[in-house]
Amino acid sequence: GAIGSTLFQTYVEIEDGFSEYWGFDRVDYASNLVGAWYPVLQHHVPILKEFQFRFSYYPKNPGGPSAIPGQTKTLLDDYEGQTIWLTVTPRGLLPESATWWPEFLGIAVGVSVRDNVSPDRYLTWYLALDLDMRKIIPQHTWFLKTLSEALNFIHFPMPAVRFAPGVIWYGLYF
């Protein structure tokens, strides 16, 4: 899986490098590599299973213009609507006697881009609670285990605070 993802994402980034609108992006390519190889690292370094990447999406300008003239935004190219999260599940890192922290509750740091088609683009940073679906959904069957693993890639709406730029509290942040 990691090799296939790396090959495909390398192809896409090289193709972007020849595009009139996009261009090769080192940071984007590095993110692609982390996304492809992080599960392999988690398999070989078990403590990394307590650190999960998640994704959330709430359209900022649904159907609005994309960076490419004549196209409209979709989930895949509405970068302003996307937030990428790194969630830590503290219970897995604390001693077994620390039963005061719920095992299904995590803490996430998220990042989004704003004004991405202008030279004045900037990042917004969030801190939020997060849910570990592997601890919420019972693991009695292969289907439920697969479902919980798949849902664990999604950051569900939870209370959050944007801490940069400026501070804004959200009852629920998507």
Backbone as a ProteinNet text record, in pm:
[ID]
protein_1_A
[PRIMARY]
GAIGSTLFQTYVEIEDGFSEYWGFDRVDYASNLVGAWYPVLQHHVPILKEFQFRFSYYPKNPGGPSAIPGQTKTLLDDYEGQTIWLTVTPRGLLPESATWWPEFLGIAVGVSVRDNVSPDRYLTWYLALDLDMRKIIPQHTWFLKTLSEALNFIHFPMPAVRFAPGVIWYGLYF
[TERTIARY]
80.7	0	85.4	188.3	273.7	349.4	396	469.5	375.2	256.3	158.7	118.5	94.2	58.7	171.9	293.8	409.2	423.2	409.3	421.3	312	187.9	78.1	92.5	122	132.7	253.2	360.6	475.8	436	361.8	312	227.5	135.3	47.5	128.8	224.8	305.3	390.8	447.4	525.8	434.7	315.6	219	181.5	161	132.7	247	368.9	484.2	480.7	412.9	400.5	269	186.5	56.4	69.9	-16.7	-19.4	-62.6	-143.7	-204.6	-143.2	-80.9	-41.7	107	188.4	331.3	364.4	485.7	533	549.4	502.2	508.3	581.5	698.6	779.2	703.8	632.3	559.9	445.7	374.8	267.2	323.1	434.9	494.5	542	602.2	645.3	524.3	413.6	290.9	239.4	247.4	206.7	288.8	419.4	505.9	474.5	451.2	415.2	285.1	186.1	58.5	71.6	161.1	179.1	255.2	355.2	444.6	417.3	336	308.1	243.1	147.6	92.4	198.3	297.1	405.3	484.6	513.9	583.1	499.9	367.6	281.3	286.6	295.9	302.9	432.5	541.3	671.4	706.2	640.7	664.1	527.3	486.7	350.2	302.8	391.6	346.1	288.7	329	277	128.4	74.1	-69.4	-153.2	-92.1	-162.5	-166.6	-101.8	-100.2	-160.3	-277.1	-351.1	-372.9	-358.1	-396.2	-543.6	-614.8	-758.3	-787.4	-907.5	-949.3	-1089.8	-1115.1	-1252.2	-1273.2	-1399.7	-1432.1	-1563.8	-1561.4	-1681.8	-1662.6	-1745	-1719.5	-1719	-1614.9	-1604.2	-1672.4	-1672.6	-1735.1	-1787.7	-1894.6	-1939.2	-1974	-1919.4	-1947.8	-1879.5	-1798.8	-1729.3	-1615	-1551.4	-1444	-1323.3	-1259.8	-1137.1	-1018.8	-899.1	-778.6	-767.2	-835.6	-832.2	-955.2	-935.4	-1049.9	-1146.5	-1276.4	-1378.8	-1418.8	-1350.7	-1386	-1445.6	-1530.2	-1585.7	-1519.8	-1527.3	-1463.3	-1538.8	-1463.1	-1516.2	-1443.4	-1481.4	-1415.6	-1264.7	-1220.9	-1078.2	-998	-1060.8	-982.7	-1030.3	-1121.7	-1163.6	-1072.6	-948.8	-849.9	-889.9	-961.7	-1003.8	-1107.4	-1178.2	-1277.1	-1218.6	-1094.9	-1031	-952	-956.7	-869.8	-802.8	-673.3	-595.5	-560.5	-586.4	-569.8	-465.6	-391.5	-308.5	-366.1	-416.9	-483.5	-395.4	-385.7	-317.9	-424.6	-415.9	-505.7	-424.9	-441.3	-359.4	-367.4	-483	-498.1	-396.8	-364.5	-265.5	-123.6	-100.4	33.3	50.8	-61.2	-56.6	-39.8	4.6	13.7	-125.3	-130	-258.2	-341.3	-277.4	-351.4	-424.4	-394.5	-457.3	-591.1	-687.1	-818.5	-910	-862.2	-943.3	-963.3	-875.6	-892.5	-968.6	-1082.8	-1159.3	-1077.1	-1077.6	-993	-1039.6	-1164.3	-1215.6	-1190.7	-1138.9	-1125.3	-981.3	-964.6	-833.5	-827.6	-707.5	-683.5	-620	-672.7	-625.7	-577.1	-474	-427	-456.3	-526	-564.7	-507	-493.4	-443.5	-524.4	-557.1	-628.3	-559.7	-582.5	-530.2	-645	-617	-716.5	-658.5	-746.9	-707.4	-599.7	-619.2	-513.3	-485.8	-574.6	-546.9	-489.4	-459.5	-400.6	-259.5	-178.5	-43.4	-44.6	-160	-170.8	-225.7	-211	-265.6	-198	-271.6	-219	-281.7	-222.3	-270.5	-352.4	-453.8	-526.8	-501.2	-484.8	-451.3	-560.2	-592.9	-701.6	-655	-720.6	-705.7	-845.7	-866.3	-1001.2	-997.3	-1112	-1130	-1152.9	-1128.3	-1147.8	-1191.2	-1252.9	-1304.5	-1225.2	-1189.6	-1124.7	-1234.1	-1272.4	-1383.2	-1351.6	-1222.9	-1185.8	-1226.7	-1243.9	-1284	-1433.7	-1501.1	-1644.6	-1725.5	-1682.9	-1754.7	-1702.7	-1792.3	-1747.4	-1670.9	-1571.2	-1484.2	-1520.8	-1650.7	-1694.5	-1684.6	-1693.4	-1690.2	-1588.8	-1551.3	-1457.7	-1517.1	-1650.1	-1715	-1704.9	-1735.4	-1729.4	-1586.2	-1492	-1351	-1309.2	-1346.9	-1314.5	-1383.5	-1509.8	-1584.7	-1517.9	-1479.6	-1417.6	-1283.7	-1206.4	-1078.4	-1100.4	-1200.4	-1229	-1277.4	-1366.7	-1418.9	-1313.4	-1208.7	-1103.6	-1018.4	-1038.9	-969.2	-1044.6	-1163.7	-1247.3	-1245.3	-1226.5	-1241.7	-1386.9	-1463.7	-1604.4	-1617.9	-1727.9	-1745.4	-1737	-1650.5	-1626.4	-1596.3	-1605.2	-1564.6	-1418.1	-1390.2	-1254.4	-1226.6	-1098.7	-1056.1	-955.6	-978.4	-876.6	-780.5	-651.4	-555.6	-460.4	-469.1	-389.5	-452.2	-466.9	-444.6	-563.4	-536.8	-642.7	-706.7	-785.8	-852.5	-1002.5	-1060.9	-1205.7	-1245.7	-1347.6	-1399.7	-1518.6	-1522.3	-1631.9	-1699.8	-1832.6	-1906.6	-1888.8	-1892.3	-1862.2	-1784.7	-1672.4	-1596.9	-1593.7	-1625	-1624.6	-1488.6
-118.8	0	125.7	128.6	247.1	268.7	159.8	172.4	220.4	161.3	203.2	349.1	390.1	530.3	624.1	586.5	670.2	685.3	575.2	582.1	670.3	650.6	728.8	876.5	906.3	1045.8	1114.9	1039.8	1096.5	1132.6	1044.1	1071.6	1199	1212.2	1329.5	1456.8	1453.5	1573.2	1611.5	1513.7	1544.6	1603.1	1544.4	1598.9	1742.9	1770.4	1906.8	2001.9	1949.7	2032.3	2084.3	2012.8	2055.8	2128.7	2145.2	2209.2	2361	2421.3	2566.9	2632.5	2560.6	2622	2579.3	2462.1	2411	2423.5	2338.8	2336.7	2233.7	2180.9	2083.7	2155	2092.2	2152.6	2057.2	2098.7	2013.2	1975.6	2072.8	2046.8	1947.9	1966.2	1874.4	1733.6	1723.9	1592.6	1528.3	1607	1553.6	1504	1578.9	1535.2	1405	1392.7	1267.7	1149.6	1169.6	1061.5	1024.4	1125	1096.6	1016.7	1058.6	987.9	845.1	820.7	685.6	594.5	648.8	565.2	565.9	658.9	663.3	534.4	474.8	347.2	236.8	238.1	139.9	164.3	291	324.8	283.8	308	269.2	118.6	41.6	-103.9	-145.9	-78.1	-116.4	-45.5	66.5	141.2	157.7	60.9	57	183.8	258.7	379.1	482.4	476.4	570.3	547.2	432.8	408.8	504.4	567.7	665.8	802.9	816.9	941.6	914.2	969.4	941.9	1070.5	1060.8	1172.4	1158.7	1270.4	1272.2	1384.2	1380.4	1475.8	1523.1	1651.7	1701.6	1799.7	1816.3	1903.4	1973.7	2102.2	2183.1	2287.6	2285.6	2374.4	2521.4	2591.1	2733.7	2817.3	2766.7	2837.6	2732.8	2659.6	2549	2595	2523.5	2554.8	2679.8	2745.1	2866.2	2833.7	2936.2	2912.1	2847	2758.3	2695.2	2775.5	2726.1	2794.5	2785.3	2689.2	2674.4	2743.9	2842	2912.9	2816.9	2841.7	2760.4	2636.6	2605.1	2489.3	2535.6	2450.6	2481.7	2393	2435.9	2362.5	2234.9	2131.5	2006.4	1976.9	1870.4	1832.1	1819.7	1768.8	1744.7	1870.9	1975.5	2095.9	2218.4	2199.8	2308.9	2305	2349.3	2340.3	2420.3	2528.7	2610.3	2539.4	2443.9	2368.4	2249.1	2214.9	2097.5	2135.6	2049.2	2062	1926.7	1928.3	1807.5	1810.4	1698.7	1689.8	1584.1	1609.5	1508.1	1489	1368.9	1336.8	1246.2	1278.5	1191.2	1137.5	1009.1	949.2	932.5	1026.8	1027.8	899.8	835.9	715.8	608.8	598.7	500	535.5	660.4	704.9	713.1	718	729.9	592.3	588.7	460.4	396.1	265.2	193.9	240.3	294.4	340.5	473.2	538.6	667.9	645	595.8	565.2	686.8	800.8	922.1	977.2	944.1	991.7	886.8	922	824.8	773	642.4	586.1	622.5	665	701.5	847.4	927.7	1071.4	1109.5	1183.4	1230.5	1381.6	1430.2	1573.6	1590	1685.8	1702.2	1844.6	1853.4	1981	1977.6	2081.7	2086.4	2207.7	2196.7	2307.5	2316.3	2439.6	2469.1	2586.6	2599.3	2713.7	2808.3	2936.4	3038.1	3126.2	3174.9	3258.6	3190.6	3061.2	2983.6	3022.2	3095.4	3135.6	3276.7	3336.1	3470.3	3462.7	3562.8	3564	3585.4	3627.5	3652.9	3533.3	3412.2	3294.1	3277.4	3213	3192.2	3065.6	3015.9	2895.6	2933.4	2852.1	2863.1	2735.2	2748.9	2636.6	2619.1	2494.4	2460.4	2358.5	2361.2	2258.7	2210.5	2078.2	2024.8	1890.6	1854	1717.4	1628.9	1500	1407.4	1271.9	1192.7	1061.6	950.8	850.1	730.6	627.8	615.4	526.3	379.7	345.1	206.7	171.1	275.2	252.2	271.8	333	358.3	245.6	200.3	93.5	-41	-129.5	-261.6	-336.1	-411.5	-481.3	-629.9	-661.7	-801.4	-875	-804.6	-870.3	-799.5	-866.1	-804.3	-677.8	-676.5	-559.3	-439	-459.4	-349	-298.9	-390.3	-351.2	-268.2	-313.6	-239.7	-103.7	-100.1	25.9	124.7	77.5	168.1	219.5	134.7	178.7	282.8	261	356.1	489.4	485.3	609	683.4	613.2	675.7	772.8	777.7	875.7	1008.5	1013.2	1132.9	1200.6	1330.9	1409.6	1456.4	1404.3	1439.8	1575.3	1647.6	1778.7	1768.5	1851.6	1852.9	1995.9	2024.2	2157	2183.7	2309.1	2343	2490.2	2522.8	2662.8	2687.3	2794	2837.3	2923.1	2889.1	2964.9	3048.4	3036.2	3123.4	3124.8	3238.1	3370.3	3411	3466.5	3506.4	3385.7	3412.6	3305.6	3314	3201.1	3188.3	3053.7	3053.3	2929.5	2881.6	2751.8	2691.2	2585.9	2591.8	2486.1	2353.7	2359.5	2246.1	2299	2235.9	2274.1	2156.2	2181.1	2075.6	2071
0	0	0	82.7	91.3	-39.2	-99.3	-225.8	-336.1	-344.1	-444.4	-427.6	-303	-276.7	-315.7	-281.3	-315	-465.9	-539.1	-684.8	-745.5	-701	-757	-722	-596.5	-554.8	-619.6	-643.4	-713.8	-856.4	-921.8	-1056.1	-1057.8	-962.4	-957.6	-935.4	-843	-817	-937.5	-1006.1	-1126.3	-1234.2	-1248.5	-1343.8	-1306.9	-1177	-1131.9	-1168	-1166.6	-1199.6	-1342.6	-1429.7	-1569.3	-1596	-1492.6	-1507.8	-1514.6	-1593.3	-1605	-1474.4	-1392.5	-1274.5	-1142.2	-1134.5	-1003.2	-976.5	-1035.2	-1006.7	-899.6	-905.5	-806.9	-673	-565.6	-432.5	-339.2	-289.2	-200.2	-73.3	-14.6	109.2	83.6	-26.1	-63	-83.6	-152.4	-177.3	-46.8	41.8	172.1	251	246.2	314.2	254.8	123.6	58.4	110.1	123.1	171.2	315.9	399.5	539	542.7	463.6	460.1	412.5	319.1	265.8	362.2	430.8	510.4	660	709	853.2	903.9	832.9	881.5	893.7	806.6	816.7	944.7	973	1097.7	1219.8	1213.8	1325.7	1349.9	1244.8	1259	1329.3	1297.6	1352.9	1483.7	1512.2	1636.6	1704.1	1787.6	1841.5	1912.5	1976.7	2047.8	1950.8	1823.9	1724.4	1694.9	1736.5	1717.4	1801.1	1900.3	1982.8	1916.1	1800	1724	1586.6	1561.5	1438.6	1359.4	1227.4	1140.2	1106.9	1109.5	1079.7	980.6	926.6	825.1	856.8	841.2	848.7	734.5	699.5	586.3	611.7	590.9	591.1	482.4	377.6	263.8	304.4	265.5	295.3	187.5	64.4	-46.4	-144.5	-106.9	-190.6	-331.9	-429.1	-568.8	-618	-532.3	-572.8	-667.4	-719	-815.1	-749.5	-823	-774.3	-825.8	-799.2	-846.1	-998	-1058.8	-1204	-1262	-1348.8	-1406.9	-1475.3	-1454.9	-1519.4	-1442.2	-1332.1	-1251.1	-1118.8	-1060.1	-929.1	-824.8	-700	-591.5	-558.8	-529.3	-477.5	-347.4	-280.5	-155.6	-173.9	-287.2	-307.4	-335.1	-391.3	-419.1	-341.7	-249.1	-160.1	-37	-56.9	50.8	173.9	154.1	267.6	354	297.3	373.3	447.1	416.8	475.8	601	700.1	817	837.8	853.7	880.6	1029	1096.3	1241.6	1277.1	1382.6	1446.8	1586.2	1609.7	1735.8	1820	1946.5	2042	2137.6	2168.4	2266.8	2396.4	2489.7	2611	2692.6	2694.5	2778.1	2741	2613	2570.3	2608.5	2645.6	2684.2	2835.5	2907.7	3053.8	3118.4	3243.1	3314.1	3326.4	3337.7	3347.9	3466.4	3569.4	3687.2	3661.9	3550.4	3519.5	3450.3	3525.2	3467.8	3460.3	3505.3	3505.1	3363.6	3266.9	3129.9	3049.5	2989.8	2910.1	2792.2	2771.2	2666.1	2525.2	2507.7	2375.6	2340	2434.3	2414.7	2383.3	2275	2235.4	2230.5	2208.5	2191.2	2053.6	1975.8	1838.7	1813.3	1731.4	1678.5	1529.4	1481.2	1340.5	1270.8	1140	1059.3	930.3	892.8	767.6	700.3	571.7	497.2	465.1	463.1	426.7	316.7	230.4	115.2	31.8	4.3	-60.1	-205.1	-270.7	-408.6	-416	-301.5	-302	-244.9	-273.2	-215.5	-64.5	-10.3	133.8	210.7	155.6	224.2	360.2	450.5	585.6	642.8	751	817.8	940.5	968.7	1094.6	1173.1	1303.5	1390.8	1495.6	1524.5	1616	1718.7	1833.7	1936.8	1968	1966	1983.7	2054.5	2106.8	2154.1	2032.5	2047.4	1936	1990.2	1903.7	1942.1	1876	1952.9	1898.6	1872.4	1746.1	1710	1738.2	1748.8	1781.9	1924	2008.8	2147.8	2168.1	2072.1	2083.4	2020.1	1902.6	1831.8	1881.4	1923.7	1970.4	1860.8	1900.3	1805.2	1793.6	1799.9	1805.2	1672.2	1560.6	1429.6	1340.8	1231.8	1138.5	1077.3	1056.1	997.4	1091.2	1219.5	1314.9	1333.9	1334.1	1345.7	1224.2	1104.9	982.7	981	1023.7	1028.9	1124.3	1242.6	1340.1	1289	1221.9	1165.5	1056.3	970.6	862.9	919.3	1016.4	1075.4	1156.1	1194.8	1274.8	1193.7	1061.5	978.3	973.6	1033.8	1029.9	1166.4	1164.4	1286.9	1289.9	1381.2	1392.6	1461.8	1434.4	1498.1	1650.6	1707.7	1851.7	1894.8	2025.3	2072.7	2037	2000.2	1957.3	1985.8	1981.5	1990.1	1877.4	1802.6	1706.9	1786.8	1781.7	1860.6	1775.3	1644.3	1557.5	1418.9	1357	1412.3	1499.8	1610.1	1702.3	1768.7	1869	1944.7	1921.2	1879.6	1864	1922.7	2007.5	2065.7	1983	1955.3	1879	1966.3	1973.2	2042.8	1969.9	1837.1	1750.4	1631.3	1600.9	1481.9	1388.7	1263.1	1161.6	1097.5
[MASK]
++++++++++++++++++++++++++++++++++++++++++++++++++++++++++++++++++++++++++++++++++++++++++++++++++++++++++++++++++++++++++++++++++++++++++++++++++++++++++++++++++++++++++++++

